[in-house]
Coordinates of C-alpha atoms in Angstrom, one line a residue:
M1240 CA -31.1 -44.3 -46.6
L1241 CA -29.1 -41.2 -47.7
D1242 CA -30.0 -39.3 -44.5
K1243 CA -28.9 -42.3 -42.4
R1244 CA -25.6 -42.4 -44.2
R1245 CA -25.0 -38.7 -43.6
I1246 CA -25.9 -39.0 -39.9
M1247 CA -23.5 -42.0 -39.6
F1248 CA -20.7 -40.0 -41.3
V1249 CA -21.1 -37.1 -38.9
L1250 CA -21.1 -39.3 -35.9
L1251 CA -17.9 -41.1 -37.1
T1252 CA -16.3 -37.7 -37.6
I1253 CA -17.1 -36.5 -34.1
C1254 CA -15.9 -39.8 -32.6
A1255 CA -12.6 -39.6 -34.6
A1256 CA -12.1 -36.0 -33.4
M1257 CA -12.7 -37.0 -29.8
V1258 CA -10.2 -39.8 -30.1
V1259 CA -7.6 -37.5 -31.5
L1260 CA -8.2 -34.9 -28.7
A1261 CA -8.1 -37.6 -26.0
V1262 CA -4.8 -39.0 -27.4
R1263 CA -3.3 -35.4 -27.6
L1264 CA -4.4 -34.6 -24.0
M1265 CA -2.8 -37.8 -22.8
L1266 CA 0.5 -37.1 -24.6
I1267 CA 0.5 -33.5 -23.3
Q1268 CA 0.2 -34.8 -19.7
V1269 CA 2.4 -37.8 -20.0
V1270 CA 5.2 -36.9 -22.5
P1271 CA 7.4 -34.0 -21.2
G1272 CA 7.6 -31.1 -23.6
F1273 CA 5.1 -32.6 -26.1
G1274 CA 3.4 -30.0 -28.4
H1275 CA 4.2 -26.4 -29.1
A1276 CA 1.5 -25.2 -26.7
S1277 CA 2.8 -27.0 -23.7
P1278 CA 4.7 -24.1 -22.1
A1279 CA 1.7 -21.9 -22.3
L1280 CA -0.5 -24.7 -20.9
I1281 CA 1.9 -25.2 -18.1
R1282 CA 1.8 -21.5 -17.2
E1283 CA -2.0 -21.5 -17.3
S1284 CA -2.2 -24.6 -15.1
V1285 CA 0.3 -23.1 -12.6
G1286 CA -1.6 -19.8 -12.6
Q1287 CA -4.8 -21.7 -11.6
R1288 CA -3.1 -23.2 -8.5
E1289 CA -0.9 -20.3 -7.6
Q1290 CA -1.6 -17.6 -5.0
Q1291 CA 0.8 -14.7 -5.5
V1292 CA 1.6 -11.5 -3.7
V1293 CA 4.1 -8.7 -4.5
L1294 CA 6.7 -8.1 -1.9
N1295 CA 8.7 -5.5 -3.9
S1296 CA 7.5 -3.8 -7.1
G1297 CA 11.0 -3.6 -8.4
R1298 CA 10.7 0.2 -8.6
G1299 CA 14.0 2.1 -8.0
D1300 CA 14.5 4.1 -4.8
F1301 CA 15.6 7.6 -3.9
Y1302 CA 18.5 8.3 -1.6
D1303 CA 20.0 11.4 0.0
R1304 CA 23.4 12.7 -0.9
S1305 CA 25.1 10.4 1.7
G1306 CA 23.3 7.3 0.6
M1307 CA 20.5 7.3 3.3
P1308 CA 17.3 5.8 1.8
I1309 CA 14.4 8.2 1.4
T1310 CA 12.1 5.6 -0.1
G1311 CA 12.1 1.8 0.2
E1312 CA 12.2 0.4 3.8
S1313 CA 12.1 -3.4 4.5
Y1314 CA 10.6 -4.7 7.7
P1315 CA 9.0 -8.0 8.9
A1316 CA 5.3 -8.3 8.2
L1317 CA 2.6 -11.0 8.3
L1318 CA 1.3 -12.4 5.0
V1319 CA -1.8 -14.6 5.0
F1320 CA -2.8 -17.0 2.2
P1321 CA -6.5 -18.0 2.3
N1322 CA -7.3 -21.7 2.7
K1323 CA -9.9 -23.8 4.5
E1324 CA -7.5 -24.9 7.3
Q1325 CA -6.7 -21.3 8.1
M1326 CA -10.4 -20.4 8.5
K1327 CA -10.9 -22.9 11.3
A1328 CA -10.5 -21.7 14.9
T1329 CA -7.7 -23.7 16.4
S1330 CA -5.3 -23.3 19.2
E1331 CA -2.7 -22.1 16.7
T1332 CA -4.9 -19.4 15.2
E1333 CA -5.8 -18.3 18.7
T1334 CA -2.1 -18.0 19.5
A1335 CA -1.6 -15.9 16.3
A1336 CA -4.3 -13.5 17.5
D1337 CA -2.6 -13.3 20.9
I1338 CA 0.8 -12.6 19.4
L1339 CA -0.7 -9.8 17.3
G1340 CA -2.4 -8.3 20.3
V1341 CA -5.9 -8.5 18.9
S1342 CA -9.1 -10.4 19.8
R1343 CA -9.6 -13.8 18.3
K1344 CA -12.8 -12.6 16.7
E1345 CA -10.9 -9.8 14.9
W1346 CA -8.3 -12.2 13.7
M1347 CA -10.9 -14.7 12.4
D1348 CA -13.0 -12.0 10.7
F1349 CA -9.8 -11.0 8.9
V1350 CA -8.8 -14.5 7.7
Q1351 CA -12.3 -15.6 6.8
Q1352 CA -12.9 -12.6 4.5
L1353 CA -9.7 -13.2 2.5
K1354 CA -10.3 -14.2 -1.2
Q1355 CA -6.7 -13.7 -2.1
P1356 CA -3.4 -13.3 -0.2
G1357 CA -3.4 -10.4 2.1
W1358 CA -1.2 -8.5 4.6
W1359 CA -2.1 -8.1 8.2
T1360 CA -2.4 -4.3 8.0
I1361 CA -2.6 -1.3 10.4
N1362 CA -5.9 -0.3 8.9
R1363 CA -8.0 -3.0 7.3
R1364 CA -10.6 -0.9 5.5
T1365 CA -10.8 0.7 2.1
G1366 CA -11.5 4.2 1.1
S1367 CA -15.0 4.9 -0.4
D1368 CA -14.2 8.4 -1.5
S1369 CA -13.1 8.6 -5.1
R1370 CA -11.1 11.7 -4.4
E1371 CA -9.0 9.7 -1.9
I1372 CA -6.1 7.4 -2.8
L1373 CA -5.9 5.0 0.2
R1374 CA -3.2 2.4 0.6
D1375 CA -3.2 0.3 3.8
V1376 CA 0.3 -0.4 5.0
P1377 CA 1.2 -3.8 6.5
Q1378 CA 1.8 -3.7 10.2
R1379 CA 5.5 -3.8 11.2
L1380 CA 6.1 -6.8 13.4
T1381 CA 8.4 -6.6 16.4
D1382 CA 11.3 -9.1 16.5
S1383 CA 9.5 -11.0 19.2
Q1384 CA 6.3 -11.2 17.2
A1385 CA 8.1 -12.3 14.1
K1386 CA 9.9 -15.0 16.0
R1387 CA 6.8 -16.3 17.7
L1388 CA 4.7 -16.3 14.6
K1389 CA 7.4 -18.3 12.7
A1390 CA 7.3 -20.9 15.5
I1391 CA 3.6 -21.7 15.3
H1392 CA 2.3 -23.9 12.5
V1393 CA -0.7 -22.3 10.9
P1394 CA -1.3 -23.2 7.3
G1395 CA -0.9 -20.2 5.0
I1396 CA 0.7 -17.8 7.5
T1397 CA 4.1 -16.5 6.5
V1398 CA 6.3 -13.9 8.1
T1399 CA 8.3 -12.2 5.4
D1400 CA 10.0 -8.9 4.7
Y1401 CA 7.8 -6.3 3.1
Q1402 CA 9.2 -3.2 1.4
A1403 CA 7.3 -0.1 2.2
R1404 CA 7.6 2.5 -0.6
Y1405 CA 7.6 5.5 1.8
I1406 CA 9.4 5.7 5.1
Q1407 CA 7.7 7.3 8.1
P1408 CA 7.8 10.1 9.0
Y1409 CA 7.6 11.4 5.4
Y1410 CA 10.4 13.9 4.8
A1411 CA 10.6 16.0 1.6
S1412 CA 7.4 14.3 0.7
Q1413 CA 6.2 16.9 -1.8
L1414 CA 9.6 16.9 -3.6
I1415 CA 9.6 13.1 -3.8
G1416 CA 5.9 12.8 -4.7
F1417 CA 3.7 9.8 -4.8
I1418 CA 2.8 6.9 -7.1
G1419 CA -0.7 5.8 -8.1
E1420 CA -2.9 4.3 -10.8
N1421 CA -3.5 6.6 -13.8
P1422 CA -4.9 4.7 -16.8
E1423 CA -5.4 7.8 -18.9
R1424 CA -1.7 8.8 -18.5
L1425 CA -0.6 5.3 -19.1
Q1426 CA -2.5 5.2 -22.4
S1427 CA -1.2 8.6 -23.5
Q1428 CA 2.4 8.4 -22.4
F1429 CA 3.3 4.8 -22.1
A1430 CA 1.3 3.2 -24.9
D1431 CA 4.3 1.3 -26.2
K1432 CA 5.0 -0.3 -22.8
L1433 CA 1.3 -1.2 -22.5
A1434 CA 1.5 -2.9 -25.9
K1435 CA 4.7 -4.9 -24.8
G1436 CA 3.0 -6.0 -21.5
Q1437 CA 5.5 -4.0 -19.4
F1438 CA 2.5 -2.1 -17.9
T1439 CA -1.1 -2.8 -17.3
L1440 CA -3.8 -0.2 -16.8
T1441 CA -3.6 -0.8 -13.1
S1442 CA 0.2 -0.3 -12.9
R1443 CA 1.2 2.3 -10.4
I1444 CA 3.3 5.1 -11.8
G1445 CA 4.6 8.4 -10.5
G1446 CA 1.8 10.9 -9.9
S1447 CA 3.9 13.9 -8.7
G1448 CA 7.4 15.0 -7.7
L1449 CA 10.5 13.1 -8.6
E1450 CA 8.4 9.9 -8.7
K1451 CA 6.8 11.4 -11.8
T1452 CA 9.7 13.1 -13.5
F1453 CA 12.1 10.1 -12.9
Q1454 CA 9.4 7.5 -13.8
P1455 CA 11.4 6.2 -16.9
Y1456 CA 14.5 5.6 -14.7
V1457 CA 12.8 4.0 -11.6
Q1458 CA 10.0 1.9 -13.2
G1459 CA 12.1 -1.3 -12.9
I1460 CA 11.9 -4.6 -14.9
G1461 CA 9.7 -6.7 -12.7
P1462 CA 8.5 -7.4 -9.1
T1463 CA 9.7 -9.7 -6.4
T1464 CA 6.8 -12.1 -5.5
L1465 CA 6.0 -14.7 -3.0
S1466 CA 3.8 -17.6 -4.2
L1467 CA 1.9 -20.4 -2.6
F1468 CA 0.7 -23.3 -4.7
T1469 CA -2.8 -24.7 -3.7
D1470 CA -5.4 -27.2 -4.8
G1471 CA -8.9 -26.4 -5.9
Q1472 CA -9.9 -26.0 -2.3
H1473 CA -7.2 -23.4 -1.7
N1474 CA -5.2 -25.8 0.5
P1475 CA -1.4 -25.9 0.2
L1476 CA -0.1 -28.6 -2.2
G1477 CA 2.3 -31.0 -0.5
G1478 CA 5.9 -30.6 -1.6
L1479 CA 5.4 -27.1 -3.0
D1480 CA 6.5 -24.7 -0.4
V1481 CA 6.2 -20.9 -0.4
R1482 CA 8.5 -19.7 -3.2
L1483 CA 10.3 -16.4 -3.6
V1484 CA 10.7 -15.2 -7.2
D1485 CA 12.6 -12.1 -8.2
P1486 CA 14.0 -10.8 -11.5
G1487 CA 17.5 -11.7 -10.5
N1488 CA 19.1 -8.8 -12.3
D1489 CA 22.2 -7.0 -11.0
H1490 CA 21.2 -3.7 -12.7
Y1491 CA 17.7 -3.2 -11.3
P1492 CA 16.1 -1.7 -9.3
T1493 CA 18.0 1.6 -9.9
Q1494 CA 19.2 4.0 -7.2
V1495 CA 18.4 7.7 -7.7
I1496 CA 20.9 9.8 -5.6
T1497 CA 19.4 13.2 -4.7
T1498 CA 21.2 16.3 -3.5
L1499 CA 19.2 16.4 -0.3
S1500 CA 20.6 16.0 3.2
L1501 CA 18.1 13.9 5.0
P1502 CA 19.3 14.9 8.5
V1503 CA 18.9 18.6 7.6
E1504 CA 15.5 18.0 6.0
R1505 CA 14.3 16.2 9.1
K1506 CA 15.4 19.0 11.4
I1507 CA 13.9 21.7 9.3
E1508 CA 10.6 19.9 9.1
E1509 CA 10.7 19.4 12.9
L1510 CA 11.3 23.2 13.2
L1511 CA 8.3 24.0 11.0
E1512 CA 6.2 21.7 13.2
R1513 CA 7.6 23.3 16.4
L1514 CA 6.9 26.8 15.1
K1515 CA 3.4 25.8 14.0
V1516 CA 3.8 26.7 10.4
R1517 CA 0.6 25.8 8.7
K1518 CA 1.3 26.8 5.1
G1519 CA 4.5 27.7 3.4
A1520 CA 7.9 26.4 2.1
V1521 CA 11.6 26.4 2.9
V1522 CA 14.3 25.9 0.3
V1523 CA 18.0 25.5 1.1
L1524 CA 20.5 25.6 -1.7
D1525 CA 24.3 25.0 -1.7
A1526 CA 25.7 28.5 -2.1
H1527 CA 28.3 27.3 -4.7
T1528 CA 26.4 24.8 -6.8
A1529 CA 22.8 25.7 -6.2
D1530 CA 22.1 22.0 -5.4
I1531 CA 18.9 21.6 -3.3
V1532 CA 20.0 20.6 0.2
A1533 CA 16.5 20.8 1.7
M1534 CA 13.0 21.5 0.3
S1535 CA 10.1 21.5 2.7
S1536 CA 6.5 22.3 2.0
R1537 CA 3.5 22.8 4.4
P1538 CA 0.9 21.4 4.8
G1539 CA 2.4 17.9 4.7
F1540 CA 0.8 14.8 3.3
D1541 CA 0.8 11.0 3.7
P1542 CA 1.8 9.5 0.3
N1543 CA -0.2 6.4 1.2
R1544 CA -3.4 8.4 1.8
I1545 CA -3.8 11.3 -0.7
R1546 CA -6.7 13.6 -0.9
L1547 CA -6.4 14.9 -4.5
D1548 CA -8.8 17.8 -3.9
E1549 CA -7.0 19.0 -0.8
R1550 CA -3.7 19.3 -2.7
G1551 CA -1.5 18.6 0.3
W1552 CA 0.8 16.8 -2.1
E1553 CA 1.5 20.1 -4.0
N1554 CA 5.0 21.5 -3.5
L1555 CA 4.7 25.2 -2.5
A1556 CA 8.4 25.6 -3.0
L1557 CA 7.7 25.5 -6.7
R1558 CA 4.5 27.6 -6.7
A1559 CA 4.8 31.3 -7.7
V1560 CA 3.2 33.8 -5.3
E1561 CA 3.5 37.5 -4.5
P1562 CA 7.1 38.2 -3.2
G1563 CA 6.6 41.6 -1.7
S1564 CA 9.7 43.5 -0.8
V1565 CA 12.0 40.5 -1.7
F1566 CA 11.4 41.8 -5.3
K1567 CA 13.2 45.1 -4.4
T1568 CA 16.4 43.1 -4.9
I1569 CA 15.7 43.0 -8.6
V1570 CA 14.7 46.7 -8.7
A1571 CA 17.9 47.6 -6.9
A1572 CA 20.0 45.5 -9.3
A1573 CA 18.4 47.2 -12.3
A1574 CA 18.9 50.7 -10.8
L1575 CA 22.6 50.0 -10.1
E1576 CA 23.3 48.3 -13.4
E1577 CA 21.6 51.1 -15.4
R1578 CA 23.2 53.7 -13.3
V1579 CA 20.0 55.6 -12.6
A1580 CA 20.9 55.9 -8.9
K1581 CA 24.0 55.8 -6.8
P1582 CA 24.2 53.9 -3.5
D1583 CA 24.7 57.1 -1.5
E1584 CA 22.0 59.1 -3.3
V1585 CA 19.5 60.5 -0.8
F1586 CA 15.7 60.1 -1.2
R1587 CA 13.0 61.7 0.8
C1588 CA 10.3 59.5 2.4
E1589 CA 7.4 61.3 4.0
G1590 CA 5.3 58.2 4.3
E1591 CA 3.1 58.9 1.4
L1592 CA 3.9 59.1 -2.4
G1593 CA 1.0 61.6 -2.9
K1594 CA -0.8 59.5 -5.6
F1595 CA -2.4 56.1 -6.2
G1596 CA -3.0 55.9 -2.4
F1597 CA 0.6 54.5 -2.2
S1598 CA 2.3 54.7 1.2
C1599 CA 5.4 53.4 3.0
W1600 CA 5.0 50.6 5.6
L1601 CA 6.5 53.0 8.2
P1602 CA 3.9 55.6 9.4
G1603 CA 5.3 59.1 8.8
G1604 CA 8.0 57.7 6.6
H1605 CA 11.8 57.4 6.9
G1606 CA 12.7 61.0 6.2
S1607 CA 15.9 61.5 4.3
I1608 CA 17.4 58.1 3.4
T1609 CA 20.1 56.9 1.1
F1610 CA 19.5 54.2 -1.6
A1611 CA 21.6 51.7 0.4
E1612 CA 19.7 52.4 3.7
A1613 CA 16.4 52.3 1.8
F1614 CA 17.2 48.7 0.9
A1615 CA 18.0 47.8 4.5
E1616 CA 14.9 49.5 5.8
S1617 CA 12.7 48.4 2.8
C1618 CA 11.4 51.9 2.1
N1619 CA 8.5 51.7 -0.3
I1620 CA 8.6 55.4 -1.3
T1621 CA 12.3 55.2 -2.4
F1622 CA 11.6 52.1 -4.6
A1623 CA 8.5 53.8 -6.1
K1624 CA 10.7 56.7 -7.1
L1625 CA 13.4 54.4 -8.5
M1626 CA 10.8 52.8 -10.7
Q1627 CA 10.0 56.1 -12.2
R1628 CA 13.5 56.1 -13.7
L1629 CA 13.3 52.5 -15.0
S1630 CA 11.1 51.3 -17.9
S1631 CA 9.0 48.1 -17.5
E1632 CA 11.0 46.5 -20.3
T1633 CA 14.3 47.2 -18.4
L1634 CA 12.9 45.8 -15.2
A1635 CA 11.9 42.6 -17.1
V1636 CA 15.4 42.3 -18.4
Y1637 CA 16.9 42.3 -14.9
A1638 CA 14.3 39.9 -13.6
K1639 CA 15.4 37.5 -16.3
K1640 CA 19.1 38.2 -15.5
L1641 CA 18.4 37.1 -11.9
G1642 CA 16.5 34.1 -13.0
V1643 CA 13.1 34.8 -11.4
L1644 CA 10.8 34.8 -14.5
L1645 CA 11.5 31.3 -15.8
P1646 CA 11.6 27.8 -14.2
V1647 CA 15.2 27.5 -12.9
G1648 CA 15.4 23.8 -12.0
W1649 CA 17.8 21.6 -13.9
T1650 CA 16.8 21.1 -17.5
G1651 CA 18.8 19.3 -20.2
D1652 CA 19.4 16.0 -22.0
A1653 CA 19.2 12.8 -20.1
P1654 CA 19.3 9.1 -21.2
G1655 CA 16.5 8.6 -23.7
Q1656 CA 15.1 12.1 -23.2
S1657 CA 15.8 15.6 -24.4
G1658 CA 14.7 18.7 -22.6
F1659 CA 14.3 16.6 -19.4
R1660 CA 13.2 18.6 -16.3
Q1661 CA 14.1 17.2 -12.9
L1662 CA 11.4 19.2 -11.0
D1663 CA 7.7 18.4 -11.5
G1664 CA 5.4 21.3 -12.4
E1665 CA 7.7 24.2 -11.4
D1666 CA 6.0 27.5 -12.0
A1667 CA 7.5 30.3 -14.0
G1668 CA 7.7 33.7 -12.3
Q1669 CA 5.7 36.7 -13.5
L1670 CA 6.2 40.5 -13.7
F1671 CA 3.0 41.6 -15.4
A1672 CA -0.2 39.7 -16.0
S1673 CA -1.5 39.3 -19.6
G1674 CA -3.5 42.4 -20.6
T1675 CA -1.9 44.6 -18.0
R1676 CA -0.9 48.1 -19.2
V1677 CA 2.8 47.9 -18.4
D1678 CA 3.4 51.6 -19.0
D1679 CA 0.7 52.6 -16.4
E1680 CA 2.5 54.5 -13.6
G1681 CA 0.2 53.1 -10.9
V1682 CA 0.9 49.5 -12.1
R1683 CA 4.7 50.1 -12.2
T1684 CA 4.6 51.7 -8.7
Q1685 CA 3.0 48.5 -7.2
T1686 CA 5.4 46.4 -9.2
A1687 CA 8.4 48.1 -7.7
I1688 CA 7.5 46.6 -4.3
G1689 CA 6.7 43.1 -5.5
Q1690 CA 2.9 43.5 -5.5
R1691 CA 0.0 43.5 -8.0
D1692 CA 1.0 41.0 -10.8
V1693 CA 4.5 40.0 -9.5
R1694 CA 5.0 36.3 -8.7
M1695 CA 8.1 34.4 -7.7
T1696 CA 8.7 30.8 -6.4
P1697 CA 10.7 30.2 -3.2
L1698 CA 13.1 28.1 -5.3
A1699 CA 13.7 31.1 -7.7
A1700 CA 14.1 33.4 -4.7
A1701 CA 16.7 31.2 -3.1
N1702 CA 18.5 30.8 -6.4
M1703 CA 18.5 34.6 -6.9
V1704 CA 20.6 34.7 -3.7
V1705 CA 23.0 32.0 -5.1
T1706 CA 23.3 34.2 -8.2
L1707 CA 24.5 37.1 -6.1
L1708 CA 26.9 34.8 -4.2
N1709 CA 28.4 33.7 -7.5
G1710 CA 29.1 37.1 -9.0
G1711 CA 25.9 37.3 -11.1
V1712 CA 26.0 33.8 -12.7
V1713 CA 22.6 32.1 -12.7
R1714 CA 22.8 28.4 -11.9
E1715 CA 20.2 25.6 -12.3
P1716 CA 19.4 23.9 -9.0
R1717 CA 19.6 20.1 -9.1
A1718 CA 17.4 17.8 -7.0
V1719 CA 19.2 14.7 -8.3
S1720 CA 22.9 14.3 -8.9
E1721 CA 23.1 10.8 -10.4
I1722 CA 21.4 7.5 -11.2
R1723 CA 23.1 4.3 -10.3
F1724 CA 22.4 0.6 -11.1
K1725 CA 21.6 -1.8 -8.3
S1726 CA 25.2 -2.9 -8.4
G1727 CA 26.3 0.7 -7.7
R1728 CA 27.7 1.2 -11.2
L1729 CA 27.0 4.7 -12.5
L1730 CA 24.1 5.0 -15.1
Y1731 CA 24.1 8.8 -15.5
A1732 CA 25.4 11.8 -13.7
F1733 CA 23.6 15.1 -14.1
P1734 CA 26.2 17.9 -14.5
E1735 CA 26.1 21.2 -12.7
Q1736 CA 24.7 23.8 -15.1
T1737 CA 24.4 27.5 -15.5
V1738 CA 21.8 29.3 -17.5
S1739 CA 24.5 31.1 -19.3
P1740 CA 27.9 32.4 -18.0
R1741 CA 27.1 35.9 -19.3
S1742 CA 23.4 36.0 -18.6
G1743 CA 23.4 37.6 -15.1
I1744 CA 24.3 40.9 -13.5
S1745 CA 27.9 42.2 -13.1
P1746 CA 30.1 41.0 -10.2
K1747 CA 30.3 44.5 -8.9
T1748 CA 26.5 44.9 -8.6
A1749 CA 26.2 41.4 -7.0
A1750 CA 28.9 42.4 -4.4
T1751 CA 27.0 45.6 -3.6
L1752 CA 23.7 43.8 -3.1
R1753 CA 25.4 41.2 -0.8
K1754 CA 26.7 44.0 1.3
W1755 CA 23.3 45.6 1.4
M1756 CA 21.8 42.3 2.6
E1757 CA 24.3 42.3 5.5
G1758 CA 22.9 45.8 6.3
V1759 CA 19.3 44.4 6.5
V1760 CA 20.4 42.2 9.4
D1761 CA 22.8 44.7 10.9
H1762 CA 20.4 47.6 11.3
G1763 CA 17.4 47.0 9.0
T1764 CA 14.3 44.8 9.0
G1765 CA 16.2 41.7 9.9
T1766 CA 17.8 42.6 13.2
S1767 CA 16.1 39.7 14.9
L1768 CA 18.6 37.5 13.2
Q1769 CA 21.6 39.0 15.0
K1770 CA 21.5 36.3 17.7
A1771 CA 21.9 33.4 15.2
K1772 CA 24.9 31.1 15.4
W1773 CA 26.2 32.5 12.1
K1774 CA 26.4 36.1 11.0
L1775 CA 23.6 36.3 8.4
A1776 CA 22.4 38.5 5.5
G1777 CA 19.2 38.7 3.6
K1778 CA 16.1 40.5 2.6
S1779 CA 12.6 40.4 4.2
G1780 CA 9.3 40.8 2.4
T1781 CA 5.6 41.1 3.2
A1782 CA 3.1 40.7 0.4
Q1783 CA -0.6 41.4 0.4
T1784 CA -2.4 38.4 -0.9
G1785 CA -5.8 40.0 -1.9
S1786 CA -7.5 37.7 0.7
G1787 CA -8.6 40.0 3.5
D1788 CA -5.8 40.9 5.9
L1789 CA -3.8 37.8 5.1
V1790 CA -0.2 38.3 3.9
H1791 CA 2.8 36.2 2.7
Q1792 CA 5.9 36.6 4.9
W1793 CA 9.2 36.1 3.2
F1794 CA 12.9 36.1 4.2
V1795 CA 15.6 35.2 1.7
G1796 CA 19.4 35.3 2.5
Y1797 CA 22.6 33.4 3.1
G1798 CA 25.1 32.5 5.8
P1799 CA 27.6 32.8 7.1
T1800 CA 28.5 36.2 5.6
T1801 CA 32.3 35.6 5.8
E1802 CA 32.4 32.4 3.7
P1803 CA 28.8 31.7 2.5
R1804 CA 27.8 28.1 2.5
F1805 CA 24.1 28.1 2.0
A1806 CA 21.3 30.3 0.5
A1807 CA 17.8 29.9 1.7
A1808 CA 14.3 31.2 1.1
V1809 CA 11.4 31.0 3.6
L1810 CA 7.8 31.6 2.7
I1811 CA 5.1 31.6 5.3
A1812 CA 1.9 31.8 3.3
D1813 CA -1.5 33.3 4.3
T1814 CA -0.5 34.6 7.7
D1815 CA -2.2 37.2 9.8
A1816 CA -1.0 40.0 12.1
T1817 CA -0.6 37.7 15.1
E1818 CA 2.2 35.8 13.3
A1819 CA 4.4 38.8 12.4
G1820 CA 8.1 37.9 12.3
L1821 CA 7.5 34.2 11.7
A1822 CA 9.5 34.1 8.5
N1823 CA 12.5 35.6 10.2
A1824 CA 12.3 33.1 13.0
V1825 CA 12.1 30.2 10.6
F1826 CA 15.1 31.5 8.6
R1827 CA 17.2 31.9 11.8
G1828 CA 16.2 28.3 12.9
V1829 CA 17.1 26.9 9.4
M1830 CA 20.5 28.6 9.5
D1831 CA 21.2 27.4 13.0
I1832 CA 20.5 23.9 11.9
L1833 CA 22.9 24.3 9.0
A1834 CA 25.6 25.8 11.3
A1835 CA 25.5 22.5 13.2
E1836 CA 26.5 20.6 10.0
P1837 CA 30.1 21.7 9.4
T1838 CA 30.9 19.0 6.9
L1839 CA 27.8 19.2 4.8
S1840 CA 29.0 21.5 2.0
A1841 CA 32.2 23.1 0.9
S1842 CA 32.0 26.9 1.2
V1843 CA 32.0 29.3 -1.7
D1844 CA 35.6 30.3 -2.7
P1845 CA 36.0 33.7 -0.9
T1846 CA 38.3 34.8 -3.7
R1847 CA 35.5 34.7 -6.2
P1848 CA 33.9 38.0 -7.2

C-alpha cells in the first residue's frame, strides 16, 4: 500500500509539472512579452528560420591621398538562398542559366548542392591545400544581367550589391596586406574581444601589412547582412521578404587615408610589369615630408588566394638586403664629417688593393681619381682606403645618423596604443653580424662597399636620400596620414615626425653629397638617366648575394635636381648579367611617371640648407 501511494504521488507530481509547462508555453506564444526569457526565445526561433549572408563585414577601408578607394568595391552580384522550389528545373531557372552564360546543368549543379546561402562565384571550388588561403569572389554582373535577373521570378534568387574587400588589379597589395582567419592570434591578442563576443575564432583579421597594423581601427562594429526567412523545408515564408540589416552607425566603418597616390602606384606597377621585373621593390617618398607616395613589391600576389609558403605577400620594400655601393653614401658622409678626407683629395686606383683579393669593378682601375670623382665612378679601391681611416664604431654612428640601421617608418602614440608602428614587420638595417670581428681589416674593407654583413631596406635607402634633401634631418615615413569616421569627421591625424632634429649629419655635408649625386648622373655610373624628363641625381649599387652569380641591382636618388620633389629607391633582386642596367631603367621610368604629375606634391623649399 505504501509503494502504491509513492507511485501515485510521483505520477501526480509529473502531471502537475506538465500542466505548468503547457500553460507557460501557451502564455509565451499567446501573450506578447510574457516571461523574462521571451526575447531570447524569439531570437532562437528567428535563427531557426533565418538564412543569412554577410554583404559587408563592416571593416573600415583604405583610401589614397585624394580619396580614391584602395579597398572596398561594391558591385552587383547574384545571391542564391537554398529552397526546394529553386532546386526544380523550370523555365525560370533555365532563363537564369542563360542570362549567366552557363549551361543549365552547371546552374542546377550549383543550386542543388547549396546547404546555405551562396554567391554565384567566378570559381566555385575550394582549396584543399592547407598552405593556401582561397576565397572565391562573387562574379560581377553586367548591368544587363542584373536587370534581367531581377525581372525573372525564381524563389531565393536575389541580385544585390556585394562589397569586395580588394579591388582588381591589386595595387600596393603588399603594403595594404590581407585578412584571414588566425585563431591563435585572436586568442593571444584579442582575448577580451572574444570574451565580449566581438570576435569569434573564425573572425577574419589583418594578416599582414596595414590590414594588420591598423586592425584596431578598421575592425568595425558589425556586418551588413541580408536575410531570408524560411519554413522547415527551406521555402520562403509568405509576408517576410528579404531583409537588409546594417549597424546603422554614422561613425563606422572608418576610413583610413593613406599617403599613397593610386594613379602613380598603378603606373609604377605597370612599368615593373612592362620591364619584366620578377623580384624587387620600388619606394617613392615625398622629398619634403618623407610620406610614402608609392611602394611596390615584386612578385605580386592575389589577397584572395594566398600561398603562405611562397611568401608573395611579403613586402620586399621593408626587407633588408645587401645594398652594395649605395652604402658608399654613408662612408662618404662619415669621411667628410670626420674630416679624414677632402673632396678634392686624390687617390690612386690600380684596380687591385693588393690584399684580401679585393678589386675594383673597373678592370685596370681608375688611375688617379679625386674623392668626389670616386663617388661618381663608384671606385671600390678609394672607399677601401677611406675605411682604413675610419673606425667601425665611427661608421656605425653615421649609419645611424642617416637612419639606415633602425626601422624608420612612423612610430608613436595613437588612440589606445603607445609605440604604435604603422608599417608591418619592417626590418632594421645591419652593419656587422653578431660575432663578426668588427676590427678585422678584411671585414671592414668589404663593409666599405656595402658587402659582407651590411643590410639595408629600400625604404631606409629612399629615406636616406630624403635626409640629404632636408639638410641632414632624418624623418619618419608615413604610410597613413589620418583616420576618419564614416561621416568624414576626423578621428586621428598622424603628425609628421623626425627622429630628432639634431640626429643627422650637417647641412654642409648633405649639400656636398647631393652635388656628388648629380655627378653620378652627369658623368658617372648613372649617365643612362640623362635622357629622363627631369634632371636627376642619385647613386647606383650592385651587391653580390652569395647565391652564385646573382646580384642585387640598386639605384637611389631624387628629382628634379633644381627643386627636388621626390626621392626614390629601386631594388632589382637576384638578377644575372643579362639584366644589367635594369635598376637604372626602372628609376628613370619612375621619375618620368612622377614628372607627369605636376600637382602631386609641393617641392622642397629651395632656400632650405
